[in-house]
mmCIF file of C-alpha atoms in Angstrom:
data_model
loop_
_atom_site.group_PDB
_atom_site.id
_atom_site.type_symbol
_atom_site.label_atom_id
_atom_site.label_comp_id
_atom_site.label_asym_id
_atom_site.label_seq_id
_atom_site.Cartn_x
_atom_site.Cartn_y
_atom_site.Cartn_z
ATOM 1 C CA MET A 165 -89.170 -12.267 -85.201
ATOM 2 C CA ILE A 166 -91.191 -10.655 -82.378
ATOM 3 C CA ALA A 167 -88.489 -11.511 -79.827
ATOM 4 C CA ARG A 168 -85.815 -10.069 -82.078
ATOM 5 C CA ALA A 169 -87.822 -6.859 -82.555
ATOM 6 C CA ARG A 170 -88.165 -6.515 -78.766
ATOM 7 C CA VAL A 171 -84.383 -6.872 -78.316
ATOM 8 C CA VAL A 172 -83.693 -4.220 -80.980
ATOM 9 C CA LEU A 173 -86.275 -1.846 -79.456
ATOM 10 C CA ARG A 174 -84.853 -2.326 -75.946
ATOM 11 C CA TYR A 175 -81.313 -1.686 -77.227
ATOM 12 C CA THR A 176 -82.473 1.487 -79.053
ATOM 13 C CA VAL A 177 -84.199 2.857 -75.930
ATOM 14 C CA GLN A 178 -81.104 2.178 -73.812
ATOM 15 C CA ARG A 179 -78.884 3.951 -76.313
ATOM 16 C CA GLN A 180 -81.189 6.992 -76.341
ATOM 17 C CA GLN A 181 -81.236 7.114 -72.535
ATOM 18 C CA GLN A 182 -77.440 6.926 -72.415
ATOM 19 C CA GLN A 183 -77.108 9.735 -74.978
ATOM 20 C CA GLN A 184 -79.584 11.941 -73.071
ATOM 21 C CA TYR A 185 -77.738 11.337 -69.824
ATOM 22 C CA ALA A 186 -74.380 12.146 -71.443
ATOM 23 C CA MET A 187 -75.698 15.396 -72.933
ATOM 24 C CA ARG A 188 -77.267 16.430 -69.593
ATOM 25 C CA TRP A 189 -74.104 15.576 -67.656
ATOM 26 C CA PHE A 190 -71.749 17.447 -70.005
ATOM 27 C CA SER A 191 -74.039 20.494 -70.217
ATOM 28 C CA SER A 192 -74.221 20.736 -66.412
ATOM 29 C CA SER A 193 -70.496 20.087 -65.965
ATOM 30 C CA LEU A 194 -69.179 22.592 -68.498
ATOM 31 C CA LEU A 195 -67.928 25.788 -66.873
ATOM 32 C CA PRO A 196 -66.463 28.940 -68.395
ATOM 33 C CA GLU A 197 -62.736 28.815 -69.016
ATOM 34 C CA GLU A 198 -61.128 30.166 -65.859
ATOM 35 C CA ASP A 199 -57.765 29.939 -64.172
ATOM 36 C CA ASP A 200 -57.025 26.717 -62.264
ATOM 37 C CA ASP A 201 -56.584 28.590 -59.015
ATOM 38 C CA GLU A 202 -60.009 30.247 -59.231
ATOM 39 C CA VAL A 203 -62.427 29.599 -56.374
ATOM 40 C CA ILE A 204 -66.042 28.728 -57.154
ATOM 41 C CA GLY A 205 -68.636 29.267 -54.445
ATOM 42 C CA GLY A 206 -65.908 29.612 -51.821
ATOM 43 C CA ARG A 207 -64.338 26.260 -52.797
ATOM 44 C CA PRO A 208 -61.515 25.399 -55.207
ATOM 45 C CA ARG A 209 -62.615 24.604 -58.719
ATOM 46 C CA LEU A 210 -61.455 20.956 -58.645
ATOM 47 C CA GLU A 211 -63.332 20.278 -55.421
ATOM 48 C CA SER A 212 -66.535 21.762 -56.862
ATOM 49 C CA LEU A 213 -66.263 19.600 -59.955
ATOM 50 C CA ARG A 214 -65.764 16.487 -57.832
ATOM 51 C CA GLU A 215 -68.879 17.197 -55.805
ATOM 52 C CA GLN A 216 -70.923 17.866 -58.919
ATOM 53 C CA LEU A 217 -69.745 14.600 -60.452
ATOM 54 C CA LYS A 218 -70.774 12.729 -57.299
ATOM 55 C CA GLN A 219 -74.234 14.283 -57.360
ATOM 56 C CA ASP A 220 -74.743 13.478 -61.053
ATOM 57 C CA GLY A 221 -73.546 9.878 -60.611
ATOM 58 C CA GLY A 222 -70.684 10.311 -63.087
ATOM 59 C CA PRO A 223 -67.186 8.820 -62.861
ATOM 60 C CA GLN A 224 -65.356 9.466 -59.600
ATOM 61 C CA LEU A 225 -61.960 11.127 -59.792
ATOM 62 C CA ASP A 226 -61.039 9.669 -56.414
ATOM 63 C CA HIS A 227 -61.680 6.198 -57.812
ATOM 64 C CA PHE A 228 -59.306 6.808 -60.727
ATOM 65 C CA SER A 229 -56.682 8.085 -58.344
ATOM 66 C CA SER A 230 -56.881 5.010 -56.106
ATOM 67 C CA THR A 231 -56.856 2.702 -59.141
ATOM 68 C CA SER A 232 -53.702 4.353 -60.402
ATOM 69 C CA SER A 233 -52.092 3.943 -56.989
ATOM 70 C CA THR A 234 -53.092 0.267 -56.860
ATOM 71 C CA SER A 235 -51.716 -0.293 -60.356
ATOM 72 C CA SER A 236 -48.434 1.349 -59.352
ATOM 73 C CA THR A 237 -48.178 -0.838 -56.233
ATOM 74 C CA SER A 238 -48.958 -3.972 -58.261
ATOM 75 C CA SER A 239 -46.339 -3.035 -60.848
ATOM 76 C CA SER A 240 -43.753 -2.514 -58.101
ATOM 77 C CA SER A 241 -44.511 -5.925 -56.530
ATOM 78 C CA ASN A 242 -44.267 -7.609 -59.937
ATOM 79 C CA GLU A 243 -40.849 -6.036 -60.512
ATOM 80 C CA LYS A 244 -39.642 -7.319 -57.128
ATOM 81 C CA LYS A 245 -40.998 -10.803 -57.927
ATOM 82 C CA GLU A 246 -39.239 -10.847 -61.317
ATOM 83 C CA LYS A 247 -36.015 -9.736 -59.647
ATOM 84 C CA LYS A 248 -36.267 -12.618 -57.160
ATOM 85 C CA GLU A 249 -36.891 -15.065 -60.018
ATOM 86 C CA GLU A 250 -33.835 -13.757 -61.866
ATOM 87 C CA LEU A 251 -31.696 -14.255 -58.769
ATOM 88 C CA SER A 252 -32.981 -17.793 -58.303
ATOM 89 C CA VAL A 253 -32.168 -18.648 -61.930
ATOM 90 C CA GLN A 254 -28.657 -17.288 -61.484
ATOM 91 C CA GLU A 255 -28.221 -19.444 -58.398
ATOM 92 C CA LEU A 256 -29.361 -22.517 -60.337
ATOM 93 C CA ILE A 257 -26.902 -21.746 -63.129
ATOM 94 C CA GLN A 258 -24.076 -21.541 -60.587
ATOM 95 C CA GLN A 259 -25.017 -25.004 -59.298
ATOM 96 C CA LEU A 260 -24.690 -26.640 -62.724
ATOM 97 C CA PRO A 261 -21.653 -28.932 -63.076
ATOM 98 C CA PRO A 262 -18.824 -27.321 -65.061
ATOM 99 C CA LEU A 263 -18.197 -28.409 -68.628
ATOM 100 C CA PRO A 264 -14.738 -29.621 -69.673
ATOM 101 C CA THR A 265 -12.346 -26.687 -69.834
ATOM 102 C CA ASN A 266 -10.087 -28.131 -72.504
ATOM 103 C CA ASN A 267 -10.525 -27.787 -76.253
ATOM 104 C CA THR A 268 -11.791 -31.335 -76.845
ATOM 105 C CA LYS A 269 -15.291 -31.844 -78.200
ATOM 106 C CA LEU A 270 -18.116 -33.388 -76.206
ATOM 107 C CA LEU A 271 -19.037 -36.963 -76.994
ATOM 108 C CA THR A 272 -22.010 -36.881 -79.407
ATOM 109 C CA ASP A 273 -23.833 -39.335 -81.657
ATOM 110 C CA THR A 274 -24.748 -38.970 -85.337
ATOM 111 C CA PHE A 275 -27.727 -36.790 -84.321
ATOM 112 C CA ALA A 276 -25.439 -34.379 -82.407
ATOM 113 C CA ARG A 277 -26.882 -35.492 -79.052
ATOM 114 C CA PRO A 278 -24.355 -35.271 -76.191
ATOM 115 C CA HIS A 279 -23.671 -38.430 -74.156
ATOM 116 C CA SER A 280 -22.556 -38.312 -70.536
ATOM 117 C CA TYR A 281 -23.028 -41.971 -69.560
ATOM 118 C CA LEU A 282 -20.501 -44.823 -69.887
ATOM 119 C CA ARG A 283 -20.956 -48.543 -69.128
ATOM 120 C CA ILE A 284 -17.927 -50.692 -68.360
ATOM 121 C CA SER A 285 -18.167 -54.492 -68.200
ATOM 122 C CA LEU A 286 -15.779 -55.820 -65.552
ATOM 123 C CA SER A 287 -16.293 -59.552 -66.042
ATOM 124 C CA GLU A 288 -18.024 -62.188 -68.157
ATOM 125 C CA ARG A 289 -18.411 -64.568 -65.234
ATOM 126 C CA CYS A 290 -21.505 -64.915 -63.033
ATOM 127 C CA ASN A 291 -22.384 -66.916 -59.915
ATOM 128 C CA LEU A 292 -25.910 -67.689 -61.204
ATOM 129 C CA ARG A 293 -27.172 -69.604 -64.225
ATOM 130 C CA CYS A 294 -30.410 -67.850 -65.182
ATOM 131 C CA GLN A 295 -32.155 -69.651 -68.067
ATOM 132 C CA TYR A 296 -32.740 -66.474 -70.079
ATOM 133 C CA CYS A 297 -29.033 -65.575 -69.838
ATOM 134 C CA MET A 298 -26.991 -68.783 -69.621
ATOM 135 C CA PRO A 299 -27.772 -71.788 -71.870
ATOM 136 C CA PRO A 300 -27.473 -75.299 -70.326
ATOM 137 C CA GLU A 301 -24.188 -75.977 -72.143
ATOM 138 C CA GLY A 302 -22.713 -72.669 -70.942
ATOM 139 C CA VAL A 303 -20.787 -70.084 -72.971
ATOM 140 C CA PRO A 304 -17.068 -69.830 -73.786
ATOM 141 C CA LEU A 305 -15.285 -67.340 -71.524
ATOM 142 C CA GLN A 306 -12.261 -65.243 -72.393
ATOM 143 C CA GLU A 307 -8.973 -65.505 -70.575
ATOM 144 C CA LYS A 308 -8.385 -63.127 -67.691
ATOM 145 C CA ALA A 309 -5.599 -61.395 -69.627
ATOM 146 C CA ALA A 310 -8.139 -60.400 -72.310
ATOM 147 C CA LEU A 311 -10.211 -58.364 -69.842
ATOM 148 C CA LEU A 312 -9.599 -54.710 -69.017
ATOM 149 C CA GLN A 313 -7.148 -54.306 -66.164
ATOM 150 C CA ARG A 314 -7.559 -51.801 -63.332
ATOM 151 C CA ASP A 315 -5.159 -49.212 -64.771
ATOM 152 C CA GLU A 316 -6.705 -49.575 -68.237
ATOM 153 C CA ILE A 317 -10.188 -48.928 -66.835
ATOM 154 C CA GLN A 318 -8.973 -45.781 -65.111
ATOM 155 C CA THR A 319 -7.224 -44.541 -68.270
ATOM 156 C CA LEU A 320 -10.285 -45.094 -70.462
ATOM 157 C CA ALA A 321 -12.650 -43.502 -67.939
ATOM 158 C CA SER A 322 -10.380 -40.446 -67.645
ATOM 159 C CA LEU A 323 -10.382 -40.077 -71.430
ATOM 160 C CA PHE A 324 -14.175 -40.223 -71.606
ATOM 161 C CA ALA A 325 -14.440 -37.726 -68.735
ATOM 162 C CA THR A 326 -12.557 -35.131 -70.780
ATOM 163 C CA HIS A 327 -15.260 -35.513 -73.445
ATOM 164 C CA GLY A 328 -18.163 -34.751 -71.098
ATOM 165 C CA VAL A 329 -18.906 -38.144 -69.496
ATOM 166 C CA ASP A 330 -19.779 -37.719 -65.806
ATOM 167 C CA LYS A 331 -21.697 -40.958 -65.036
ATOM 168 C CA ILE A 332 -20.235 -44.474 -65.093
ATOM 169 C CA ARG A 333 -22.020 -47.792 -64.559
ATOM 170 C CA LEU A 334 -20.138 -51.026 -63.788
ATOM 171 C CA THR A 335 -21.691 -54.222 -65.122
ATOM 172 C CA GLY A 336 -20.749 -57.829 -65.916
ATOM 173 C CA GLY A 337 -21.400 -60.720 -65.885
ATOM 174 C CA GLU A 338 -21.443 -60.117 -62.170
ATOM 175 C CA PRO A 339 -19.149 -57.211 -61.159
ATOM 176 C CA LEU A 340 -19.010 -58.376 -57.520
ATOM 177 C CA LEU A 341 -16.868 -61.340 -58.683
ATOM 178 C CA ARG A 342 -14.086 -58.917 -59.560
ATOM 179 C CA HIS A 343 -11.611 -59.094 -56.666
ATOM 180 C CA ASP A 344 -10.339 -55.530 -57.229
ATOM 181 C CA LEU A 345 -13.825 -53.985 -57.517
ATOM 182 C CA VAL A 346 -13.436 -51.683 -54.499
ATOM 183 C CA ASP A 347 -10.128 -50.341 -55.843
ATOM 184 C CA ILE A 348 -11.671 -49.740 -59.284
ATOM 185 C CA VAL A 349 -14.522 -47.752 -57.741
ATOM 186 C CA GLY A 350 -12.019 -45.682 -55.760
ATOM 187 C CA ASP A 351 -9.999 -44.951 -58.919
ATOM 188 C CA LEU A 352 -13.103 -43.863 -60.830
ATOM 189 C CA SER A 353 -14.400 -41.606 -58.062
ATOM 190 C CA ALA A 354 -11.063 -39.757 -58.037
ATOM 191 C CA ILE A 355 -11.347 -38.770 -61.717
ATOM 192 C CA PRO A 356 -12.199 -35.052 -62.111
ATOM 193 C CA GLY A 357 -15.677 -34.579 -63.570
ATOM 194 C CA ILE A 358 -17.089 -37.971 -62.554
ATOM 195 C CA THR A 359 -20.140 -37.350 -60.349
ATOM 196 C CA GLN A 360 -21.926 -40.730 -60.350
ATOM 197 C CA ILE A 361 -20.692 -44.316 -60.154
ATOM 198 C CA GLY A 362 -23.347 -47.018 -60.391
ATOM 199 C CA MET A 363 -23.301 -50.801 -60.462
ATOM 200 C CA THR A 364 -25.693 -53.476 -61.775
ATOM 201 C CA THR A 365 -25.586 -56.687 -59.723
ATOM 202 C CA ASN A 366 -27.618 -59.749 -58.793
ATOM 203 C CA GLY A 367 -26.977 -58.829 -55.156
ATOM 204 C CA VAL A 368 -25.992 -62.341 -53.984
ATOM 205 C CA THR A 369 -22.780 -61.217 -52.255
ATOM 206 C CA LEU A 370 -23.577 -57.508 -52.006
ATOM 207 C CA ASN A 371 -23.830 -57.539 -48.204
ATOM 208 C CA ARG A 372 -20.144 -58.493 -47.958
ATOM 209 C CA GLN A 373 -18.874 -55.518 -49.965
ATOM 210 C CA MET A 374 -21.561 -52.861 -49.671
ATOM 211 C CA GLN A 375 -19.890 -50.666 -47.055
ATOM 212 C CA PRO A 376 -16.401 -50.733 -48.638
ATOM 213 C CA LEU A 377 -17.968 -49.853 -52.003
ATOM 214 C CA LEU A 378 -19.848 -46.910 -50.497
ATOM 215 C CA ASP A 379 -16.693 -45.690 -48.798
ATOM 216 C CA ALA A 380 -14.825 -45.936 -52.121
ATOM 217 C CA GLY A 381 -17.385 -43.690 -53.877
ATOM 218 C CA LEU A 382 -20.208 -45.904 -55.196
ATOM 219 C CA THR A 383 -23.363 -43.778 -55.560
ATOM 220 C CA HIS A 384 -25.964 -45.992 -57.294
ATOM 221 C CA VAL A 385 -26.885 -49.704 -57.259
ATOM 222 C CA ASN A 386 -29.292 -51.630 -59.520
ATOM 223 C CA ILE A 387 -30.281 -55.072 -58.237
ATOM 224 C CA SER A 388 -31.838 -57.666 -60.557
ATOM 225 C CA LEU A 389 -34.726 -58.862 -58.375
ATOM 226 C CA ASP A 390 -35.760 -61.574 -60.831
ATOM 227 C CA THR A 391 -32.545 -63.448 -60.072
#
């Protein structure tokens, strides 16, 4: 209770001192109403008021003037910064890949999420027999005529590209066992709108075809290291 009373008393004394100072400052600063161009004591009225304020320890007009100037400069720099940011955003927008220009709808799922990625299996065959993939007795394989042919792959990929697909991944089995793999990659890379062509492989024979695949337009490779 004593400590609280001391705080209240100290606050009251400070408030009284501030009020006395304010009354003394205003009473000494008030001048008769005169024209702005009137000279007081051989000096302009504004200059006399500034000196009196400095002597009394009141607020400095020069300080307010410099603060205003600083605020104006800061505001100007912020506007320039925002303008630069707007330009950079516009540049990013221009770098975005164009959407299909036809009237077809983008490929979406039941939640209206757009899909731009397509996987195409080129073969059921593989040159490895991993236990988690191939049982000891093997699996029945389809006839070659039942697999997608080169022209069919290109036709399907072109159709998906018109619906917003721009990334294709080639899988298997093992896609490197497909004898026309390089030609298929070249066909896919020539389709308008396709920007990425990837391949998933066990990498066993990759060194034999890597450079031709890159030249044909292959952009991404996933290698199953566990094999």
